[in-house]
Coordinates of C-alpha atoms and ligand atoms in Angstrom, one line a residue:
X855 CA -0.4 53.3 0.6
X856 CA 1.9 52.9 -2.1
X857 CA 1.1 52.2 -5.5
X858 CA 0.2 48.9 -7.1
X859 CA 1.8 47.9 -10.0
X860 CA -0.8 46.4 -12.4
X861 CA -0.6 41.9 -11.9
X862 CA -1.6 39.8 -14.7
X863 CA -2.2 36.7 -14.2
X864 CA -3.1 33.4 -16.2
X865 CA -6.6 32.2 -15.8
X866 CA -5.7 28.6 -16.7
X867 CA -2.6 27.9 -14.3
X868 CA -2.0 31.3 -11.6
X869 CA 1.7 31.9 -13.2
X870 CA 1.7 35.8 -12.7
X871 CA 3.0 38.0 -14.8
X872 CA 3.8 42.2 -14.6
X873 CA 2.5 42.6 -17.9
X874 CA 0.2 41.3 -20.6
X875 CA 1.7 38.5 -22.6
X876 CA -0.7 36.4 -25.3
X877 CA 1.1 33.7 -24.2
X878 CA 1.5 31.9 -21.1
X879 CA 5.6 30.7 -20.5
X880 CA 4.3 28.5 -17.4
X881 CA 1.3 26.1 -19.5
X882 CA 1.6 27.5 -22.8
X883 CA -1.8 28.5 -22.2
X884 CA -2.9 31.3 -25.4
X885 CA -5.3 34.6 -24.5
X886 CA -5.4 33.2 -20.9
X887 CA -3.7 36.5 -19.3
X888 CA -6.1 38.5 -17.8
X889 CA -5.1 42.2 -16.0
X890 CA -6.5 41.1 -11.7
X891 CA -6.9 44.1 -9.3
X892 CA -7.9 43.8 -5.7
X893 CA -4.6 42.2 -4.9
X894 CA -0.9 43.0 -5.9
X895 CA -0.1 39.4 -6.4
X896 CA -2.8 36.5 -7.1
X897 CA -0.4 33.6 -5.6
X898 CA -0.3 35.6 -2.2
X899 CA -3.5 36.6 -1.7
X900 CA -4.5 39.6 0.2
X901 CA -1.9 41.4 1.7
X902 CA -2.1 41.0 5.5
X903 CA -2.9 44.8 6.9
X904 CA -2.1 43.7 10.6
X905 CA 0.7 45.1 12.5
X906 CA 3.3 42.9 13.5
X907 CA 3.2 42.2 16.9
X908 CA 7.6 42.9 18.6
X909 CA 7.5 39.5 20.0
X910 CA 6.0 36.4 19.0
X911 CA 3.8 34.3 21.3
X912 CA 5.9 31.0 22.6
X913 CA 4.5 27.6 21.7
X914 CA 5.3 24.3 22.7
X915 CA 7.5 22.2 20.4
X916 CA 6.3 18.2 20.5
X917 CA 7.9 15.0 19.9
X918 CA 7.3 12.6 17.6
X919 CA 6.2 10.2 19.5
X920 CA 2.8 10.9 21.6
X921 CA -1.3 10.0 21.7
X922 CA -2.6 11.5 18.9
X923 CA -6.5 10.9 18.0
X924 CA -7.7 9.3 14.6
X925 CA -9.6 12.5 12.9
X926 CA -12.6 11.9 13.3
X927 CA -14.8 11.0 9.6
X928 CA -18.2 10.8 8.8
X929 CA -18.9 8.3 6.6
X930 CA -21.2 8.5 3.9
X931 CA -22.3 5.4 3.4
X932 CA -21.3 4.7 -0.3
X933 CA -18.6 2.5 -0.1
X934 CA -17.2 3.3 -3.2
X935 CA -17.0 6.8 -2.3
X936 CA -15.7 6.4 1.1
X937 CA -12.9 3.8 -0.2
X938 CA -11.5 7.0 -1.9
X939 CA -11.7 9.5 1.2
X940 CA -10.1 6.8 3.1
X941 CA -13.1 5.6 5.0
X942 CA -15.4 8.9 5.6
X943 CA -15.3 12.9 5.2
X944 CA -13.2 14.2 7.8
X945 CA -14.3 16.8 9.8
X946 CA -13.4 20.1 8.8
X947 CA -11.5 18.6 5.7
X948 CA -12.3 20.5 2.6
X949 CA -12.1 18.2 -0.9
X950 CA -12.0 20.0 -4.6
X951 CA -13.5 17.8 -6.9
X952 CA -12.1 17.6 -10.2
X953 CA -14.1 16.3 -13.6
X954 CA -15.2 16.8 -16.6
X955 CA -18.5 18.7 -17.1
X956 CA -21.6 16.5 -17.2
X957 CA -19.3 13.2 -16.1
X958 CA -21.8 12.8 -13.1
X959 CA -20.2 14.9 -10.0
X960 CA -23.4 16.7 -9.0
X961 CA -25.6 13.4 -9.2
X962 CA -22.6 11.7 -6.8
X963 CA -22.9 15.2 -4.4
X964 CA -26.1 14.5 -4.4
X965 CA -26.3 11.0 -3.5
X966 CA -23.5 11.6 -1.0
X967 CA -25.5 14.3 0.6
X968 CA -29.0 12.7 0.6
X969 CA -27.1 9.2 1.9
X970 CA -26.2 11.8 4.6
X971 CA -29.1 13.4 5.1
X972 CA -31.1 10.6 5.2
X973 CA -28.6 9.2 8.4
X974 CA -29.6 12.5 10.5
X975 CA -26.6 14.6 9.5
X976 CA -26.7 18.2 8.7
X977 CA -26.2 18.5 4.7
X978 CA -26.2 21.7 2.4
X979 CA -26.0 21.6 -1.0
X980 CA -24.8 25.1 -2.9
X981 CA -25.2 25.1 -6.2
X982 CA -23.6 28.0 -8.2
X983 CA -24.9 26.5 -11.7
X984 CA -28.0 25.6 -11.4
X985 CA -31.2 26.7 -10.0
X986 CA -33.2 25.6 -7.2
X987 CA -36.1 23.9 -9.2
X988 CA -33.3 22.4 -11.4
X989 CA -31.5 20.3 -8.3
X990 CA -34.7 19.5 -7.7
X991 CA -35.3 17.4 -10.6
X992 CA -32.3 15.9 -10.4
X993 CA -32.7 14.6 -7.0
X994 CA -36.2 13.6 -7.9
X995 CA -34.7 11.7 -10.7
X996 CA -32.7 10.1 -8.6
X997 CA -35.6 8.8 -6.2
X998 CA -34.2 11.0 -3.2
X999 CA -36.5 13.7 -3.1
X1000 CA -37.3 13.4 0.4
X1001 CA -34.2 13.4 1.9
X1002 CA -33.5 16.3 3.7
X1003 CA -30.8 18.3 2.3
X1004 CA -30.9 22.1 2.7
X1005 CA -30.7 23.4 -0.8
X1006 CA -29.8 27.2 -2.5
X1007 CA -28.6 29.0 -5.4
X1008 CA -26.1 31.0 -4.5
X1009 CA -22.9 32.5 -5.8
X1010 CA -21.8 34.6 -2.9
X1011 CA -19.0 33.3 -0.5
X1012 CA -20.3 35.7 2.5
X1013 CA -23.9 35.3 2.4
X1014 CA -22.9 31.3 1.7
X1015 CA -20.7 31.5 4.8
X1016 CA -22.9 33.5 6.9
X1017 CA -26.4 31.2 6.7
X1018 CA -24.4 28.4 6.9
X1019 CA -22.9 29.6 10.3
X1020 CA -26.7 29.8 11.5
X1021 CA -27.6 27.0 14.2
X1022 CA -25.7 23.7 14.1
X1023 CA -23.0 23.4 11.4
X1024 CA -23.7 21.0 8.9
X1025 CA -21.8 18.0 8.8
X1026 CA -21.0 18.7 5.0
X1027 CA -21.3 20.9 2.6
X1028 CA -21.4 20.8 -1.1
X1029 CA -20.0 24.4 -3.1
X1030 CA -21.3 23.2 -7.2
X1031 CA -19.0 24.7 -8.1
X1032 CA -16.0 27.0 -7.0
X1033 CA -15.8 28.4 -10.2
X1034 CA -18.9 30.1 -10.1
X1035 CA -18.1 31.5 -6.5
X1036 CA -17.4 35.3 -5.5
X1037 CA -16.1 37.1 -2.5
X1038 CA -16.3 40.7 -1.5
X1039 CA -12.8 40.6 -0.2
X1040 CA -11.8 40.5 -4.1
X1041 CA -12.1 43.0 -7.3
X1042 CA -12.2 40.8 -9.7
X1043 CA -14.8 38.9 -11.8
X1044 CA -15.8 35.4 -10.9
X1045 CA -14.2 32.7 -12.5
X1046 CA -10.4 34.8 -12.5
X1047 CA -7.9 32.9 -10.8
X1048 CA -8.4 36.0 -7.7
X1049 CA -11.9 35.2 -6.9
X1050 CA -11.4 31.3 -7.1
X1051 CA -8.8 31.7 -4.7
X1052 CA -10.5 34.3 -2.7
X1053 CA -13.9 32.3 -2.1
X1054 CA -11.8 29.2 -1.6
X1055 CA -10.1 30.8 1.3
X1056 CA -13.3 31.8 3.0
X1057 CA -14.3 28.8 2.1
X1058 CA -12.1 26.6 4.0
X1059 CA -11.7 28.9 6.7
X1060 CA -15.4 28.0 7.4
X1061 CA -14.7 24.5 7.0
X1062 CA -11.9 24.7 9.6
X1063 CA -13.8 26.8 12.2
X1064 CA -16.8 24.7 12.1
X1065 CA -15.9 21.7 11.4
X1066 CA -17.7 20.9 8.4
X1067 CA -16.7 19.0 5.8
X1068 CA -16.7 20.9 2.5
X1069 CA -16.7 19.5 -0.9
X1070 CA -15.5 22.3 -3.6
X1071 CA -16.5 21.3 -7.1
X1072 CA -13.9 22.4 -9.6
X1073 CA -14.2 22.5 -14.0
X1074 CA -11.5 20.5 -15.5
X1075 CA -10.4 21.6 -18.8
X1076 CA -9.6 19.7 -22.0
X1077 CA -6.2 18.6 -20.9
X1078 CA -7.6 17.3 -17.7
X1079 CA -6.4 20.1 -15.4
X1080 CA -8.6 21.6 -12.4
X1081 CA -9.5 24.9 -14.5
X1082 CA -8.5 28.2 -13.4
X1083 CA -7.1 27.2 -10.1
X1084 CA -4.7 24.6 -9.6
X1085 CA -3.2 26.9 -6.8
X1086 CA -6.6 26.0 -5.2
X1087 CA -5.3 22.3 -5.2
X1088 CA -2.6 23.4 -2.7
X1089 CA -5.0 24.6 -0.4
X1090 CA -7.2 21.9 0.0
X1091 CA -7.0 18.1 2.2
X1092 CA -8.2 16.3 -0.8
X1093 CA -7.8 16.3 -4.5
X1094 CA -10.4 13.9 -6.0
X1095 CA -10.9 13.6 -9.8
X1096 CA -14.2 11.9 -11.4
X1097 CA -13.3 10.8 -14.7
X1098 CA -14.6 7.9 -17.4
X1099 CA -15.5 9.2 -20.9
X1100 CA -19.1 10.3 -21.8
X1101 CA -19.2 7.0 -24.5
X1102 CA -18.9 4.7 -21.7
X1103 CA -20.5 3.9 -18.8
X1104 CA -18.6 3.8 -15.9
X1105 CA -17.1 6.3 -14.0
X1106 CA -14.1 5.9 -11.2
X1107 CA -13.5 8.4 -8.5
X1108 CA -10.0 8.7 -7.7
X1109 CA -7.7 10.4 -5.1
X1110 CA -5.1 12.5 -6.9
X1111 CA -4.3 13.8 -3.4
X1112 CA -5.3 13.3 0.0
X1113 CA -4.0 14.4 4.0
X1114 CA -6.2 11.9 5.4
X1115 CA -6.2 8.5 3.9
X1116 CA -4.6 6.8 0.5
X1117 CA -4.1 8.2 -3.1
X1118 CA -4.0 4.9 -5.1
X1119 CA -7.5 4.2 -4.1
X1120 CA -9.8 4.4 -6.7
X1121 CA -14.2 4.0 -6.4
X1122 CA -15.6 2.9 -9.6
X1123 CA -19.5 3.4 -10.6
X1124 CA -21.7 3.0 -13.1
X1125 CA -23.4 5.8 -14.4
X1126 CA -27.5 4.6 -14.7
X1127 CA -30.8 6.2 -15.4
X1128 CA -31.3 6.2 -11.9
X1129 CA -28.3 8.0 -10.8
X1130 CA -24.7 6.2 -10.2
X1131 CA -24.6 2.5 -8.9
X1132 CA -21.6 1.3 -6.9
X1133 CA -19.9 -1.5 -8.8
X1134 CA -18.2 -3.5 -6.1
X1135 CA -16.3 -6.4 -8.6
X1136 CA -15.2 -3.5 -11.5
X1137 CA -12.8 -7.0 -13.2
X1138 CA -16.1 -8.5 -14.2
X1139 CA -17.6 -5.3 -15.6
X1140 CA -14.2 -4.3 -17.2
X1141 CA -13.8 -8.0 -19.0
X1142 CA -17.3 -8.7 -19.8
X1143 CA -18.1 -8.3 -24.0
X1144 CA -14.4 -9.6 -24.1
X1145 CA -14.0 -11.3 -27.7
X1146 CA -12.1 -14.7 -26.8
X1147 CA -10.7 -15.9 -30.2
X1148 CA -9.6 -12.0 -31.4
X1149 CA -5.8 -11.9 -31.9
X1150 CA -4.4 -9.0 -30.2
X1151 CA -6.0 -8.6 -26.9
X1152 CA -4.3 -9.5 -23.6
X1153 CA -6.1 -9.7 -20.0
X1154 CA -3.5 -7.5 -18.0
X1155 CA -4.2 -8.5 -13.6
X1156 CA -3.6 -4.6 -12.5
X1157 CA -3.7 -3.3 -9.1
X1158 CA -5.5 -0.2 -8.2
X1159 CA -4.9 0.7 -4.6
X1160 CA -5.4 -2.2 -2.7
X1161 CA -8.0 -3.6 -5.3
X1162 CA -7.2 -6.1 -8.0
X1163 CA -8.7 -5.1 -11.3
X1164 CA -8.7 -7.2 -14.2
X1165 CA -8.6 -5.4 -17.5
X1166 CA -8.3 -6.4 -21.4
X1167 CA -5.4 -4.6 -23.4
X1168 CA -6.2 -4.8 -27.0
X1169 CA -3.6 -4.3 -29.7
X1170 CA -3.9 -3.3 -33.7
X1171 CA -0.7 -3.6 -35.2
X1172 CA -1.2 -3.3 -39.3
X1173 CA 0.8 -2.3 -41.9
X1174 CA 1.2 1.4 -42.6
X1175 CA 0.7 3.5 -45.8
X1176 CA 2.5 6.4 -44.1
X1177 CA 6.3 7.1 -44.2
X1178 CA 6.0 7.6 -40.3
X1179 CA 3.5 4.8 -38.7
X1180 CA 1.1 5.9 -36.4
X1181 CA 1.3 5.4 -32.6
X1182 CA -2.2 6.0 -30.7
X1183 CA -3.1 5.0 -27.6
X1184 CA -5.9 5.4 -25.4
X1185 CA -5.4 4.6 -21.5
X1186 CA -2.1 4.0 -21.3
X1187 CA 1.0 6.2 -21.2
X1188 CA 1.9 6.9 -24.9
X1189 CA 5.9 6.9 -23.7
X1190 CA 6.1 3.2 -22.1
X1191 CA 4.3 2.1 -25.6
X1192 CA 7.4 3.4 -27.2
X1193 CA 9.6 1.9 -24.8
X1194 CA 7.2 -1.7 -25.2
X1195 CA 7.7 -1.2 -29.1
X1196 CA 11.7 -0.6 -28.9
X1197 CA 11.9 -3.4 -26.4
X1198 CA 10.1 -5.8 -28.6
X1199 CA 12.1 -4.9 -31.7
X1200 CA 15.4 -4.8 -30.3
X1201 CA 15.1 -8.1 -28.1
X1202 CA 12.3 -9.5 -28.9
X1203 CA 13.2 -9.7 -33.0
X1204 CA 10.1 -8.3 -34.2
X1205 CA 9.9 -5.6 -36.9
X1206 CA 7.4 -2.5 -36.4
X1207 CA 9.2 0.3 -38.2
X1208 CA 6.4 -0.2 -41.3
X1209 CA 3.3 -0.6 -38.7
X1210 CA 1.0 1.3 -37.6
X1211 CA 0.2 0.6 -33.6
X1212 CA -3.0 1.0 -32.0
X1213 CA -3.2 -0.1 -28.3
X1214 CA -6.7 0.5 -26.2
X1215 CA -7.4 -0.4 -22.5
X1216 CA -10.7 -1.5 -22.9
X1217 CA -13.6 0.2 -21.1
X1218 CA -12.2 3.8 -20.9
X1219 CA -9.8 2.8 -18.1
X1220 CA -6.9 4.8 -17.7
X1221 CA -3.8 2.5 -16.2
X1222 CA -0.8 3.6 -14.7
X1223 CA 0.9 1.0 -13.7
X1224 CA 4.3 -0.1 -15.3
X1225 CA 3.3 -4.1 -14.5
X1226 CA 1.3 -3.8 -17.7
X1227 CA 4.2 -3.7 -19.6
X1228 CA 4.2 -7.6 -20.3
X1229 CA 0.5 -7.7 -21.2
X1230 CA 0.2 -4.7 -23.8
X1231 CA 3.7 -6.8 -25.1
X1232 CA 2.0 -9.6 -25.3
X1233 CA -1.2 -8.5 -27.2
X1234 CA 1.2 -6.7 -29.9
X1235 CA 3.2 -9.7 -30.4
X1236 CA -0.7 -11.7 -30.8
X1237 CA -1.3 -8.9 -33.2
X1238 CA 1.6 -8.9 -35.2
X1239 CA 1.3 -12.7 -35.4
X1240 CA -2.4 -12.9 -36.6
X1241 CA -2.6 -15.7 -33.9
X1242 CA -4.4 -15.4 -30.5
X1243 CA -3.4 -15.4 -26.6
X1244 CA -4.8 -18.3 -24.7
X1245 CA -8.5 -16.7 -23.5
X1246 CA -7.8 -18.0 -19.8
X1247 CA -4.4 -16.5 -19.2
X1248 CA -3.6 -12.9 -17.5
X1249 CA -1.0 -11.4 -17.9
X1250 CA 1.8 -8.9 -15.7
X1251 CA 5.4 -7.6 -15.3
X1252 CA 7.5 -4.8 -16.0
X1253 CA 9.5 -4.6 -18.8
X1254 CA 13.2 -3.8 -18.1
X1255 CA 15.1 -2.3 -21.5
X1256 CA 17.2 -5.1 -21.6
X1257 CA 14.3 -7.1 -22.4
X1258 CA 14.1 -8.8 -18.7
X1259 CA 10.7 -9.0 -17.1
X1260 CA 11.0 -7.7 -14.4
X1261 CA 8.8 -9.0 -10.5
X1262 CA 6.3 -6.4 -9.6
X1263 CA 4.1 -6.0 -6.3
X1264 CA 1.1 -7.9 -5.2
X1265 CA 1.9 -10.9 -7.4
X1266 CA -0.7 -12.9 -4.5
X1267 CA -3.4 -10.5 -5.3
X1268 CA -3.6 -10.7 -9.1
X1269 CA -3.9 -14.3 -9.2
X1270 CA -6.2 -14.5 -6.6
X1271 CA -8.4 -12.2 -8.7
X1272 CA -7.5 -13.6 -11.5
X1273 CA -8.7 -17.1 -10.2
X1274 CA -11.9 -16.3 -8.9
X1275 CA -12.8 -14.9 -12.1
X1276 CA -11.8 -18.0 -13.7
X1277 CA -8.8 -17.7 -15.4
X1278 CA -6.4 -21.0 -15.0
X1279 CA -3.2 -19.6 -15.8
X1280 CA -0.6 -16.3 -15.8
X1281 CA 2.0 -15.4 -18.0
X1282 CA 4.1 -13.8 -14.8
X1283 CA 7.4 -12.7 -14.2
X1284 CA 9.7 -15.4 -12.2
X1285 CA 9.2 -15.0 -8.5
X1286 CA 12.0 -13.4 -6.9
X1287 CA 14.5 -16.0 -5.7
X1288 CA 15.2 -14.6 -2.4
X1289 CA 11.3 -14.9 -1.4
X1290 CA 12.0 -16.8 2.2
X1291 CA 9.2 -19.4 1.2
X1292 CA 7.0 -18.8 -2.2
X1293 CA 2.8 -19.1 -1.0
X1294 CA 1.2 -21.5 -2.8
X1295 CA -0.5 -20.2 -6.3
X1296 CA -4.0 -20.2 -6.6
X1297 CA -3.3 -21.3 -10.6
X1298 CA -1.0 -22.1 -12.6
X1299 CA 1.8 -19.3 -13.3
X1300 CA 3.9 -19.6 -16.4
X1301 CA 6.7 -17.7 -14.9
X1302 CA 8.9 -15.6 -17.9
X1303 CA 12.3 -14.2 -17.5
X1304 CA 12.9 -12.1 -20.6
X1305 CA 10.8 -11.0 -23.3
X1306 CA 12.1 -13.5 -25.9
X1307 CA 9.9 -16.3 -24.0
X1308 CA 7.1 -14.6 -24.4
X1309 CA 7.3 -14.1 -28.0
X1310 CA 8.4 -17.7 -28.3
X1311 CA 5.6 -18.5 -26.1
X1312 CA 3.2 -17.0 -28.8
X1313 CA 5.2 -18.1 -31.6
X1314 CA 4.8 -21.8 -30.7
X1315 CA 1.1 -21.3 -29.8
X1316 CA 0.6 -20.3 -33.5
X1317 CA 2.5 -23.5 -34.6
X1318 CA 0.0 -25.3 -32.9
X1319 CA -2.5 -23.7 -34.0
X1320 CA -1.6 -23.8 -37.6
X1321 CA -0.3 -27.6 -37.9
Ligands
TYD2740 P1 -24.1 15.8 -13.8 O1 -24.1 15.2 -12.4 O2 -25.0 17.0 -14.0 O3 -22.6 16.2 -14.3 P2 -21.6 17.3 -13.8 O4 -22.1 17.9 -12.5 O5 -20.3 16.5 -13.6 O6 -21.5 18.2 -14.9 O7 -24.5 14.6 -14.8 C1 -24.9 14.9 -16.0 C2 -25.0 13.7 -16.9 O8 -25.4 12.5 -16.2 C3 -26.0 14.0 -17.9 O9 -25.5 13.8 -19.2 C4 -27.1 13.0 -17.6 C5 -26.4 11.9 -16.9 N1 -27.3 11.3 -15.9 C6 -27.7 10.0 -16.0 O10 -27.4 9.3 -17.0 N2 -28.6 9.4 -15.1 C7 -29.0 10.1 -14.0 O11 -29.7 9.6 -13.1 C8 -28.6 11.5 -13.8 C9 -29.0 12.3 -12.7 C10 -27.8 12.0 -14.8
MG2741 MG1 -22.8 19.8 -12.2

């Protein structure tokens, strides 16, 4: 056999190296190069031993067109849950899990696997953390102490794989958490980015022999990355992160990645003293505690998935003592609040240069979307001013550079949402013009063009308010 050549390899993102750096070029990750054995090159894997056959066996080539069968899903139950999978696990599907530690992903395993449990399906729950007696308590916590879940401690891949192998395969199975996992196949200690990948392997090998559904739980580290392996998220059907921060309480599930059903779906809950609870209407949750007369805050109408989701922007813009203002945000891309800022100053005639700029999404949300351009706008310009946005208006639209607001998706939607939870008026971009015939509004849309109207908009609202 010939020689390996030592492979080191970085323990926070897999980039390999052929020697030991203190630095990693691929995340700028420091001390995260370790020296792996067991396998020449961590991003391949083992190196396969088998002969090659001369010829390859002939398969047939198919058409795009043809029957092919819906996979078939186990549900679980939680609607919020199976809104993210896309409507159930799928059979032999394996999910990683992503989160931050003690957000709440073994309490949701565990109420997925006890909701599953409880409807006659096989369910094991592998817990590499914590102890028997300690899962325990946890489910007893949770009031689901009865339901039958087949429960271990256990770190090893093999003996994992073998007893779960034994009689009828479950129809899911939770692995708490990769990360703690080790295979035999591998030299390395658990945790390097070898063994993860190793015992993931095995790991979804099962899953696709048998059939059942496999949930890997994976560490997230401080810049929100699945830890160790991201290589790991290649392998797997479905990446799903839990997020929310430990200060609030709520907590949505989200598909970062998924084979068998949508990515833009997200499943928000409430973390309780009895476990997580489903919230169903997140708008109301998201606005309530909203201060109505507070300059500064705007109700942006978002879209998550196919969900309207009703959220309150809130804006500090104050003087600054510093020769360079300060910029924070929190929920929002830090980037487009530049571009908002440079936009607003440049058509929009405001002057920011000597403020400092605070904007929040309130409730720990993180949004994404560029249609809250026009509401974090319009809660800077209420800030600025000193004088506050009308409490019953929402507000969305993209902001072009030019200063144009631009139409975004799902106009319908927001306003519906926006109506049912009682809001009488939006502060929208125009509709498009070649719209064949426009649906009747369910309330009164204030339809803006560029951003000078909305800060006239504001500006005249103050006269009023002030005269
Ligand atoms: P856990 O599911 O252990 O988190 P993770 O597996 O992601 O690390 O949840 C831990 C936190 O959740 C812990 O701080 C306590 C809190 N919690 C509740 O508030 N209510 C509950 O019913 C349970 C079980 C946990
Ligand atoms: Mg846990």
């Amino acid at each position: 056999m010939a020689k390996r050549s030592p492979s080191f390899a970085c323990q926070n993102c897999g980039a390999v190296y052929n020697r030991w750096k203190g630095k990693c070029e691929a995340c700028d990750g420091w001390n995260t190069i370790v020296e792996e054995t067991g396998s020449s090159n961590p991003m391949v894997g083992p190196v396969a031993t088998r002969p090659s056959r001369a010829k390859g066996r002939i398969f047939p080539l198919e058409g795009l067109s043809g029957e092919s069968k819906e996979a078939p899903r186990t549900p679980s139950g939680i609607a919020e849950l199976d809104r993210v999978t896309g409507g159930g696990f799928v059979h032999g599907s394996v999910i990683l899990l992503g989160g931050d530690p003690g957000i709440g992903k073994s309490t949701l395993l565990m109420q997925a696997t006890a909701a599953l449990a409880n409807q006659g399906h096989r369910v094991a729950y592998i817990s590499g953390e914590e102890a028997v007696a300690q899962v325990r308590l946890r489910a007893e916590r949770l009031g689901l102490g009865q339901a039958p879940v087949e429960l271990a401690s256990e770190t090893n891949v093999e003996d994992i794989v073998a007893t779960l192998s034994q009689g009828r395969p479950p129809a899911l199975a939770i692995i708490d958490s990769i990360q703690t996992m080790w295979t035999e196949t591998v030299e390395s200690a658990p945790g390097t980015v070898t063994q993860v990948r190793g015992s993931a392997q095995s790991l979804i090998r099962f899953a696709k022999t048998t059939g059942t559904a496999v949930i890997l739980v994976g560490h997230v580290t401080k810049d929100g990355q699945i830890a160790g392996p991201r290589v790991v998220e290649h392998m797997v059907d479905a990446v799903v992160s839990f997020e929310g921060d430990t200060g609030h309480h709520f907590r949505i599930l989200r598909a970062v990645k998924n084979r068998f059903g949508p990515t833009d779906e997200i499943g928000v809950f409430e973390m309780s003293d009895i476990g997580l609870r489903e919230v169903s209407n997140p708008s109301e949750l998201f606005l309530s505690g909203r201060d109505l007369a507070a300059p500064g805050t705007a109700v942006f109408a978002g879209m998550e998935g196919t969900r309207p989701l009703l959220v309150e922007i809130q804006a500090l813009v104050a003087p600054s003592s510093l020769g360079t203002p300060r910029r924070a945000v929190v929920g929002w891309d830090p980037s487009r609040l530049s571009m908002v800022l440079a936009v607003l100053e440049a058509h929009g005639g405001l002057k920011l240069g000597m403020h400092d700029v605070y904007l929040n999404v309130a409730g720990g949300l993180r949004i994404t979307e560029p249609a809250a351009d026009l509401a974090a706008a319009a809660a800077l310009v209420s800030s600025l001013s000193g004088s506050s946005l009308p409490p019953d208006t929402v507000y969305f639209g993209e902001l072009g550079l030019s200063g144009a607001i631009r139409p975004v998706a799902q106009e319908q939607s927001r306003l519906k949402e926006a109506a049912k939870l009682g809001f009488s008026g939006a502060v929208s971009p125009a509709s498009r013009a070649d719209k064949p015939n426009p649906e009747r509004l369910p309330l009164a849309a204030s339809p803006i063009q560029h951003v000078t109207d909305l800060v006239a908009g504001i500006a005249a609202r103050r006269k009023r308010s002030t005269a």
